[in-house]
Coordinates of C-alpha atoms and ligand atoms in Angstrom, one line a residue:
X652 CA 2.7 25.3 14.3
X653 CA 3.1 23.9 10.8
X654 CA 5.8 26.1 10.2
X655 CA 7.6 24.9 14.1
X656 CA 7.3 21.5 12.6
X657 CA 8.4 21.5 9.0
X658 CA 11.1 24.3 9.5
X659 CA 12.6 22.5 12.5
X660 CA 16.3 22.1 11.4
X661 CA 18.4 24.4 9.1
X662 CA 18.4 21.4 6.0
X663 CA 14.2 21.1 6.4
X664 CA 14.4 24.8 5.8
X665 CA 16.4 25.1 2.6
X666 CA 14.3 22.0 1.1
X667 CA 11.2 22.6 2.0
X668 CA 11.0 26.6 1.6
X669 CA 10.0 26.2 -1.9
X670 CA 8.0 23.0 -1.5
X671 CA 5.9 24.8 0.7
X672 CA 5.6 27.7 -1.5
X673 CA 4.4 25.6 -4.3
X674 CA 2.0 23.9 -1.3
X675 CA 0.3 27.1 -0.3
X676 CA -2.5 26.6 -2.4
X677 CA -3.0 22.8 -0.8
X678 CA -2.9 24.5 2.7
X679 CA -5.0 27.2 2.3
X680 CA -7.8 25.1 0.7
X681 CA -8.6 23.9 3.9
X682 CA -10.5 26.5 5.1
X683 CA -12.4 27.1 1.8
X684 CA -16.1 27.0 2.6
X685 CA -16.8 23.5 0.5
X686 CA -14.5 22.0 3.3
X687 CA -15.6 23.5 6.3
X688 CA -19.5 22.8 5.3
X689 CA -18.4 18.9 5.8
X690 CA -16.6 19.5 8.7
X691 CA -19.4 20.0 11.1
X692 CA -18.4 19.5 14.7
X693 CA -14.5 19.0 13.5
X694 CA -12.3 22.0 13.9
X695 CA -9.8 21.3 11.3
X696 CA -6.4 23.2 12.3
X697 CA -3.8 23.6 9.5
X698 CA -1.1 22.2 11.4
X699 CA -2.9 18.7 11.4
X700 CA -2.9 16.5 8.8
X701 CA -3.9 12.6 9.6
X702 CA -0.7 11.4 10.9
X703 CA -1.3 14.4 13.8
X704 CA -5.0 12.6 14.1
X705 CA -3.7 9.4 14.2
X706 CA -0.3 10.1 16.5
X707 CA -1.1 7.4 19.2
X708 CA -2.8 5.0 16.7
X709 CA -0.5 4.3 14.0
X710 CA 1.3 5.9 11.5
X711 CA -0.3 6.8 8.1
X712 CA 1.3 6.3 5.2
X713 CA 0.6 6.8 1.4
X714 CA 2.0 5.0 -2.2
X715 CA 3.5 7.2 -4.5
X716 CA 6.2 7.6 -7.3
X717 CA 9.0 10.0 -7.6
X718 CA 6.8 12.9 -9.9
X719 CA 5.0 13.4 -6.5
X720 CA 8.2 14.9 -4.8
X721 CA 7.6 17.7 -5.9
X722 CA 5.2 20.7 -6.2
X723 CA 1.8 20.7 -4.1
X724 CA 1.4 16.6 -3.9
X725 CA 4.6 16.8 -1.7
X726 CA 3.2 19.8 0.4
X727 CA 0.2 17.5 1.1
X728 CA 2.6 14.3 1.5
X729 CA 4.1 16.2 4.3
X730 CA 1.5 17.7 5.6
X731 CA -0.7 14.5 6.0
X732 CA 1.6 11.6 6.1
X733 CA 4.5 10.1 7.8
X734 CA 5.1 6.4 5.5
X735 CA 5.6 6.4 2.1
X736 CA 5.9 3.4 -0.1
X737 CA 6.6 3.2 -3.5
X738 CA 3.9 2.8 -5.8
X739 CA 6.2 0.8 -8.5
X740 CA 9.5 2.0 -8.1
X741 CA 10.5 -0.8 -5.8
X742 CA 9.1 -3.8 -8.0
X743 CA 11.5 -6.2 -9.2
X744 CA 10.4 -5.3 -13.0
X745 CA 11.5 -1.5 -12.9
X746 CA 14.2 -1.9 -10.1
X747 CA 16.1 -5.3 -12.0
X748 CA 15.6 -4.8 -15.8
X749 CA 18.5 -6.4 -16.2
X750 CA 20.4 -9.9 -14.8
X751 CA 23.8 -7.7 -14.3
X752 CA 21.8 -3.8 -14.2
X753 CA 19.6 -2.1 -11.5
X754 CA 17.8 1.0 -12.1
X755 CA 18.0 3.0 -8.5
X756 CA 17.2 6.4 -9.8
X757 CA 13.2 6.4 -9.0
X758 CA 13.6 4.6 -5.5
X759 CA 16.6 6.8 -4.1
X760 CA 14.5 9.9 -5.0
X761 CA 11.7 8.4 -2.9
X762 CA 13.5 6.9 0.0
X763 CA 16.0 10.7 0.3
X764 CA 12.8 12.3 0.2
X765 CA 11.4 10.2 2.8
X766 CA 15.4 11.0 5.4
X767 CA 14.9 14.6 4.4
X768 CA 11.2 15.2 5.9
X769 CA 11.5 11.8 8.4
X770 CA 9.0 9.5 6.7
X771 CA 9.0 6.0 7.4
X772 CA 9.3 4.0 4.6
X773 CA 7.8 0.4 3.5
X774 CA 9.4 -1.5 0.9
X775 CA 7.2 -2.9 -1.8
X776 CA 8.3 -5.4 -2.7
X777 CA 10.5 -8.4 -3.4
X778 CA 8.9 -11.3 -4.6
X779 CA 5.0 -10.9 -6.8
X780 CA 4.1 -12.7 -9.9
X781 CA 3.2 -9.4 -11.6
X782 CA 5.6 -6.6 -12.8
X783 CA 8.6 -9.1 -12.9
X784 CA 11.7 -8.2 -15.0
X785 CA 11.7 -10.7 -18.5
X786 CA 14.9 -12.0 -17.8
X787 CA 14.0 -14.0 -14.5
X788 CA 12.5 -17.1 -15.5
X789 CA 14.8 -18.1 -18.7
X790 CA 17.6 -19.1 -18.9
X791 CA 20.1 -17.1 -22.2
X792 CA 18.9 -19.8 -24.6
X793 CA 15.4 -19.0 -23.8
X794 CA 14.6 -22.0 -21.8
X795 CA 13.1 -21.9 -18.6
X796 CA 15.1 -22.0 -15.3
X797 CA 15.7 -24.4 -12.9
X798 CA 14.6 -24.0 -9.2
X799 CA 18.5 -23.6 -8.3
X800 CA 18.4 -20.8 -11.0
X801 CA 15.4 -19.3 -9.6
X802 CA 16.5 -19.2 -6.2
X803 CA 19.9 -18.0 -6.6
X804 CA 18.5 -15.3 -8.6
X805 CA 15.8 -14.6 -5.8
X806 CA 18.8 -14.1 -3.4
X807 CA 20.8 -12.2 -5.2
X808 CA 17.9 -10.0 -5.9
X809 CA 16.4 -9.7 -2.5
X810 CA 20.1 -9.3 -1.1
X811 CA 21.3 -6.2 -3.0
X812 CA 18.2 -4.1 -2.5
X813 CA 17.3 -4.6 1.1
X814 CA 20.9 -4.3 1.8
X815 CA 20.8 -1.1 0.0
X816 CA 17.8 0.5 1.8
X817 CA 18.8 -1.2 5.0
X818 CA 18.5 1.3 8.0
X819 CA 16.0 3.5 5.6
X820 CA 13.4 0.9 4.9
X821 CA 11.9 -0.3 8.1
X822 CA 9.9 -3.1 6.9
X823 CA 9.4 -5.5 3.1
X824 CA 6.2 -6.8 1.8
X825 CA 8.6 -10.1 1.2
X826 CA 5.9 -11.7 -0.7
X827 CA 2.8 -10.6 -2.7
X828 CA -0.5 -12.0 -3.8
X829 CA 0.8 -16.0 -3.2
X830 CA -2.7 -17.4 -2.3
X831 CA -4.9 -18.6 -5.9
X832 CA -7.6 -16.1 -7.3
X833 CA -9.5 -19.5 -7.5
X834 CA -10.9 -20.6 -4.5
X835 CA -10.7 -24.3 -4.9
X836 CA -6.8 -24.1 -5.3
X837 CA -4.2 -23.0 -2.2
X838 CA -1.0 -21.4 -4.2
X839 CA -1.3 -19.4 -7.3
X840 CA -0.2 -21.2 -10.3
X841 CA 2.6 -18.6 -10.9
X842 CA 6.1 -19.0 -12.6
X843 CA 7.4 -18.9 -9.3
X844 CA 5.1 -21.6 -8.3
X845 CA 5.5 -23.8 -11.5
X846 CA 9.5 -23.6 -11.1
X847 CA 10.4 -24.0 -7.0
X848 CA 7.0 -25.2 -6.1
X849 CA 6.3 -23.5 -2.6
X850 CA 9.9 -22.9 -1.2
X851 CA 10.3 -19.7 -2.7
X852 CA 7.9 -18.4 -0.4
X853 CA 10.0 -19.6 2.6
X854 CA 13.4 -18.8 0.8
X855 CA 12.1 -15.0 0.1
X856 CA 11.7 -14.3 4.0
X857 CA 15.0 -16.3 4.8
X858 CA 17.0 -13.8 2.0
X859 CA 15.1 -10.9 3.6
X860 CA 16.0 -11.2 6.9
X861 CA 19.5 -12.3 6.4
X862 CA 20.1 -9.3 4.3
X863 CA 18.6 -6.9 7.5
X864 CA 17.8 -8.6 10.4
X865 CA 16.0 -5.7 11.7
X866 CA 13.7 -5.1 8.6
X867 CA 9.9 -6.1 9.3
X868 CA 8.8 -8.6 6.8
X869 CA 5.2 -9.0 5.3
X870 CA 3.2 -11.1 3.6
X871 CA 1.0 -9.3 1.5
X872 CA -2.6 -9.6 0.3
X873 CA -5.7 -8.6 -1.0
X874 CA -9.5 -9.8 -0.3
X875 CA -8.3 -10.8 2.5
X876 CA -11.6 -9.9 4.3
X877 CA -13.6 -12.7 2.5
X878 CA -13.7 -15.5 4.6
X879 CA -12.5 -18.2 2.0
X880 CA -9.6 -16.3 1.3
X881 CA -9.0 -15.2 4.5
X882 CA -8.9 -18.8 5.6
X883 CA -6.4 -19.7 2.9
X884 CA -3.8 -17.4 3.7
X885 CA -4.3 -18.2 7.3
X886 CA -3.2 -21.4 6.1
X887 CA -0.2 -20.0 4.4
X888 CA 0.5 -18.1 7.4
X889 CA 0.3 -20.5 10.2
X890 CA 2.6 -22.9 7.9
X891 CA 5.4 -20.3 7.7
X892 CA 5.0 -19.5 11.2
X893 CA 5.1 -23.5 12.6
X894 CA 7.9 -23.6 10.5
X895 CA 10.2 -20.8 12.0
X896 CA 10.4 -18.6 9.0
X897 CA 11.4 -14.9 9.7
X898 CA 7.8 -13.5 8.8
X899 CA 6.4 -10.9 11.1
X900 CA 3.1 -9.1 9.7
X901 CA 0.7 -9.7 7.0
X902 CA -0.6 -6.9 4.5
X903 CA -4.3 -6.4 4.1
X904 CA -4.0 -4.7 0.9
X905 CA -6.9 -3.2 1.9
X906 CA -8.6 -2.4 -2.1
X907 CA -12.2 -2.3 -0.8
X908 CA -15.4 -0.7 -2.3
X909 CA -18.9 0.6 -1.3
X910 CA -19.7 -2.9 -0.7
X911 CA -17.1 -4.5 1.5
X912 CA -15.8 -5.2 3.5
X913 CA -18.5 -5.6 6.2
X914 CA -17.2 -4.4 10.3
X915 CA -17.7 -8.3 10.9
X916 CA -15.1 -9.4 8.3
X917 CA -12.8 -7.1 8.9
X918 CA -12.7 -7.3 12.9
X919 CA -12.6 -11.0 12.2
X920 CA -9.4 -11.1 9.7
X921 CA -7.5 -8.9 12.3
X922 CA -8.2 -11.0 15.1
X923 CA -7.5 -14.3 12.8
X924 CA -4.2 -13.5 11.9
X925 CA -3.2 -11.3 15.2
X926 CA -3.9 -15.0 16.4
X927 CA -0.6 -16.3 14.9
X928 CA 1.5 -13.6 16.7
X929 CA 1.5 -11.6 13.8
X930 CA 0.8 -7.7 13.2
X931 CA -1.2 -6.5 10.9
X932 CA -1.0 -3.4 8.5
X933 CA -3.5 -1.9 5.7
X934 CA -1.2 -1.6 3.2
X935 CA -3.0 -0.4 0.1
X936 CA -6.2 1.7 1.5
X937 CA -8.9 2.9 -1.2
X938 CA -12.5 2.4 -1.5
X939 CA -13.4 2.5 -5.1
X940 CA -16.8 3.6 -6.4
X941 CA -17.2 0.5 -8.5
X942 CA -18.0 -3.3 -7.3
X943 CA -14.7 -5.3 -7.3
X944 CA -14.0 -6.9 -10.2
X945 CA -11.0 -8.5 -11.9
X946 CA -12.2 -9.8 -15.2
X947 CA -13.5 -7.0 -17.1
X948 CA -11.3 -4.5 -18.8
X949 CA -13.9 -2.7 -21.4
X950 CA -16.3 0.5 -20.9
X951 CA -19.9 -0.8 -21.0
X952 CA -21.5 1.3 -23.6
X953 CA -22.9 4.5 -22.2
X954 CA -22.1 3.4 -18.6
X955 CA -22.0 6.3 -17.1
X956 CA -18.7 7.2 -13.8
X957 CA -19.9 10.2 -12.3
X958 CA -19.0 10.6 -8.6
X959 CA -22.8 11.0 -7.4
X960 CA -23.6 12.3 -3.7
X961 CA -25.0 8.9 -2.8
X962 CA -21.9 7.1 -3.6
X963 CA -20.0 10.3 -1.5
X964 CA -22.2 9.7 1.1
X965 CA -22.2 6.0 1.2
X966 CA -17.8 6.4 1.2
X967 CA -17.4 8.7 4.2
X968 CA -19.4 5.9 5.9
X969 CA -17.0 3.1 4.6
X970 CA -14.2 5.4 6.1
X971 CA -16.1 6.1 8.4
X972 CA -16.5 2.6 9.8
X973 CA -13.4 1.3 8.8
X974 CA -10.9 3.7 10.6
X975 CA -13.9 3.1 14.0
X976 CA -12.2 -0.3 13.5
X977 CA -9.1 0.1 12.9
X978 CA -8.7 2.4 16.3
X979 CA -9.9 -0.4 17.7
X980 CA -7.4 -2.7 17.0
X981 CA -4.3 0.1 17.6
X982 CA -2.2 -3.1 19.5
X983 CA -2.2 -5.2 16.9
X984 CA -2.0 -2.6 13.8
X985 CA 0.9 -0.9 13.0
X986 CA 0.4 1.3 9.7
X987 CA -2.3 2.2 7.6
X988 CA -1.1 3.4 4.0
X989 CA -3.5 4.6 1.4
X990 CA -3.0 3.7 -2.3
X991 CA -2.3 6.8 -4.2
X992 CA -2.7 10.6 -2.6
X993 CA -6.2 11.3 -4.1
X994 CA -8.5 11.0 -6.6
X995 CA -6.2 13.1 -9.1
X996 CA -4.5 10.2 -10.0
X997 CA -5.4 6.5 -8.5
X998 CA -4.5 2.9 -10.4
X999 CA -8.2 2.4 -10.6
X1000 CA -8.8 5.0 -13.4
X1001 CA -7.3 2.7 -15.7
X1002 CA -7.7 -1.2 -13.5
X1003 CA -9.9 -3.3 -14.0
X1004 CA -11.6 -1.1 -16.9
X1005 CA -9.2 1.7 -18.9
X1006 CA -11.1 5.0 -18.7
X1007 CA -13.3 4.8 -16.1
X1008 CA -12.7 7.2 -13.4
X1009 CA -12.8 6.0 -9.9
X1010 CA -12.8 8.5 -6.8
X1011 CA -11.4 6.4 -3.5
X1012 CA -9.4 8.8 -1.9
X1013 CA -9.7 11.0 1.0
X1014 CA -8.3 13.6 -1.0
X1015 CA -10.1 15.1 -4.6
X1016 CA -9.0 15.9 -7.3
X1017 CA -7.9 19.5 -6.2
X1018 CA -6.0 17.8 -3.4
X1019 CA -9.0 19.2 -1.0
X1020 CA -10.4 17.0 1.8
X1021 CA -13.2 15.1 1.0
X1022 CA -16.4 14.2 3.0
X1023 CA -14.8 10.8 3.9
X1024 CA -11.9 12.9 4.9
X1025 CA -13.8 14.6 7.6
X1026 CA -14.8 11.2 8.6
X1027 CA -11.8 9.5 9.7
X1028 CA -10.4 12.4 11.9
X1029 CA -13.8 12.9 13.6
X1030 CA -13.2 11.3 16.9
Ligands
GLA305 C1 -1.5 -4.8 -6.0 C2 0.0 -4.6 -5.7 C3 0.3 -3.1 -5.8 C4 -0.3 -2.4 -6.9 C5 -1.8 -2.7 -6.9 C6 -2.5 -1.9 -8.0 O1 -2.3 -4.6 -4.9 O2 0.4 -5.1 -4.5 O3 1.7 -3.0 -5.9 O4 0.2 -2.9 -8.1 O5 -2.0 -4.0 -7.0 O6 -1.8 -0.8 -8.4

């Protein structure tokens, strides 16, 4: 069946014959006995992966960068997902170093990966505070830019690389992380913020879709489950839509822990924001071991990061609950994309403290399905 399915047309077959070589290892740990102890009532097949599970929910997608197109990480990308987005490759930092020079190399390899095996692909994305290219906000004399600088820029930016991608990218997170960490302040105090005040978050959706009308265009955040934030990008959100901007979704990014979200908040943020018309995609799926935290960036000493069968445990619930939900809400969500392919590599090995591992994957660090795993396709 796998093979029906990945050998399907005569270009699949001369691609992926040596992926799948290189993948063998990936597909035949699924039956090793670790796996199949946590599997329980769940026949696991090898010709499903979670985008077979998950065929009339939504699609599944994962973040990655171009080292992962190769070798056994793109046997399991094809065996378990159907959306990729890129990890970084997208951002405006690595894709506009320059004023007058793109770098296209990482995202081409990513989105001709994605039109050789038929992934979807989400763009990610055009307009964040972080990861920005040093040029933007100066002007050549090294003084900052106007707002008519800024937004010309913004446009020509957003213009040239959705127009690129346009047809292969089905949908933008337009804008990223807008709403203030602090909860006493709306907007975040950001350069784009300080220069064009809040327009840029309107002008970002109007470049968007006049650059690909068809594109579907997010706004993107995360904690969006507490209920202060929540109700501050609701704001944001219901602004945009009373005023006619082209915005169609909102991102839960969807970086959770142990600890939260709760059932409650999350059924409550869907339905909050599916209240403005809008759908609604998890965007950036994990569940880290560790509390959330933003602050702290050193290594308590002699604190310890094992992976301890509690916190495995008390994870495959999370999933658990959180995919329950999500299957609830199929009408209104439209993707669910994890944040790294497993716990091999994830950003939070190194975010918010360098050298701590973390462990939020479904997938460990042998690519092998994990406990939580088993959990979201048991239904
Ligand atoms: C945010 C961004 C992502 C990524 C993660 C951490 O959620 O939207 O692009 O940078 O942080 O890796």
């Amino acid at each position: 069946m796998l093979q029906t399915i990945l050998f399907a047309t005569p270009l699949r077959r001369l691609v992926l014959g040596g992926l799948l070589m290189a993948g063998l290892g990936v597909l035949n740990s699924r039956y090793d006995v670790t796996a199949l102890a946590h599997a329980q009532a769940v026949p696991i097949a090898t010709d499903k992966g979670l985008k077979d599970y998950y065929k009339a929910y939504f699609p599944i997608g994962v973040a990655i960068g171009p080292s992962s197109l190769k070798g056994p990480e793109a046997s399991l990308i094809i065996q378990q997902f159907n959306s990729l987005t890129p990890e970084n490759a997208m951002k405006m930092g690595p894709i506009h170093p320059e004023e007058n020079r793109y770098f296209w190399d990482d995202a081409d390899q990513i989105v001709n990966f994605s039109q050789v095996h038929a992934l979807r692909v989400r763009g990610h994305n055009l307009c964040w505070h972080e990861q920005t290219p040093k040029w933007l906000f100066k002007n050549a004399d090294g003084s900052v830019v106007s707002k008519g600088v800024l937004l010309r820029r913004l446009h020509d930016h957003i213009d040239t690389v959705v127009k690129r991608y346009k047809g292969k990218i089905y949908a933008w997170d337009v804008v990223n992380e807008a709403i203030a960490d602090d909860s006493t302040q709306f907007l975040r105090n950001s350069d784009w913020y300080k220069i064009c005040g809040e327009d840029f978050i309107a002008k970002a959706f109007e470049y968007a879709h006049a650059a690909d009308p068809k594109a579907v265009l997010f706004y993107n955040d995360y904690n969006t489950e507490r209920p202060e934030k929540r109700e501050r990008v609701y704001r944001l959100l219901k602004k945009l839509r009373d005023a006619k901007v082209p915005i169609d979704a909102v991102g839960l990014q969807a970086h959770w822990s142990l600890q939260e979200p709760t059932q409650k908040e999350l059924r409550a943020t869907i339905e909050r924001f599916a209240s403005l018309g809008l759908k609604v995609q998890i965007t950036e799926l994990d569940v880290s071991i560790y509390p959330w935290e933003k602050s702290r960036r050193e290594k308590r000493p002699g604190e310890a990061d094992a992976y301890t069968p509690t916190m495995e445990q008390q994870q495959a619930e999370k999933y658990r609950m959180v995919f329950n939900t999500f299957r609830d809400y199929k009408n209104v969500l439209t993707g669910v994309t994890f944040w790294n392919i497993s716990d091999r590599y994830t950003w939070l090995d190194t975010y918010p403290v360098a050298g701590r591992k973390n462990y939020p994957l479904l997938f460990d660090q042998q690519l092998k399905p994990k406990k939580a795993f088993y959990e979201v396709v048991k239904f």
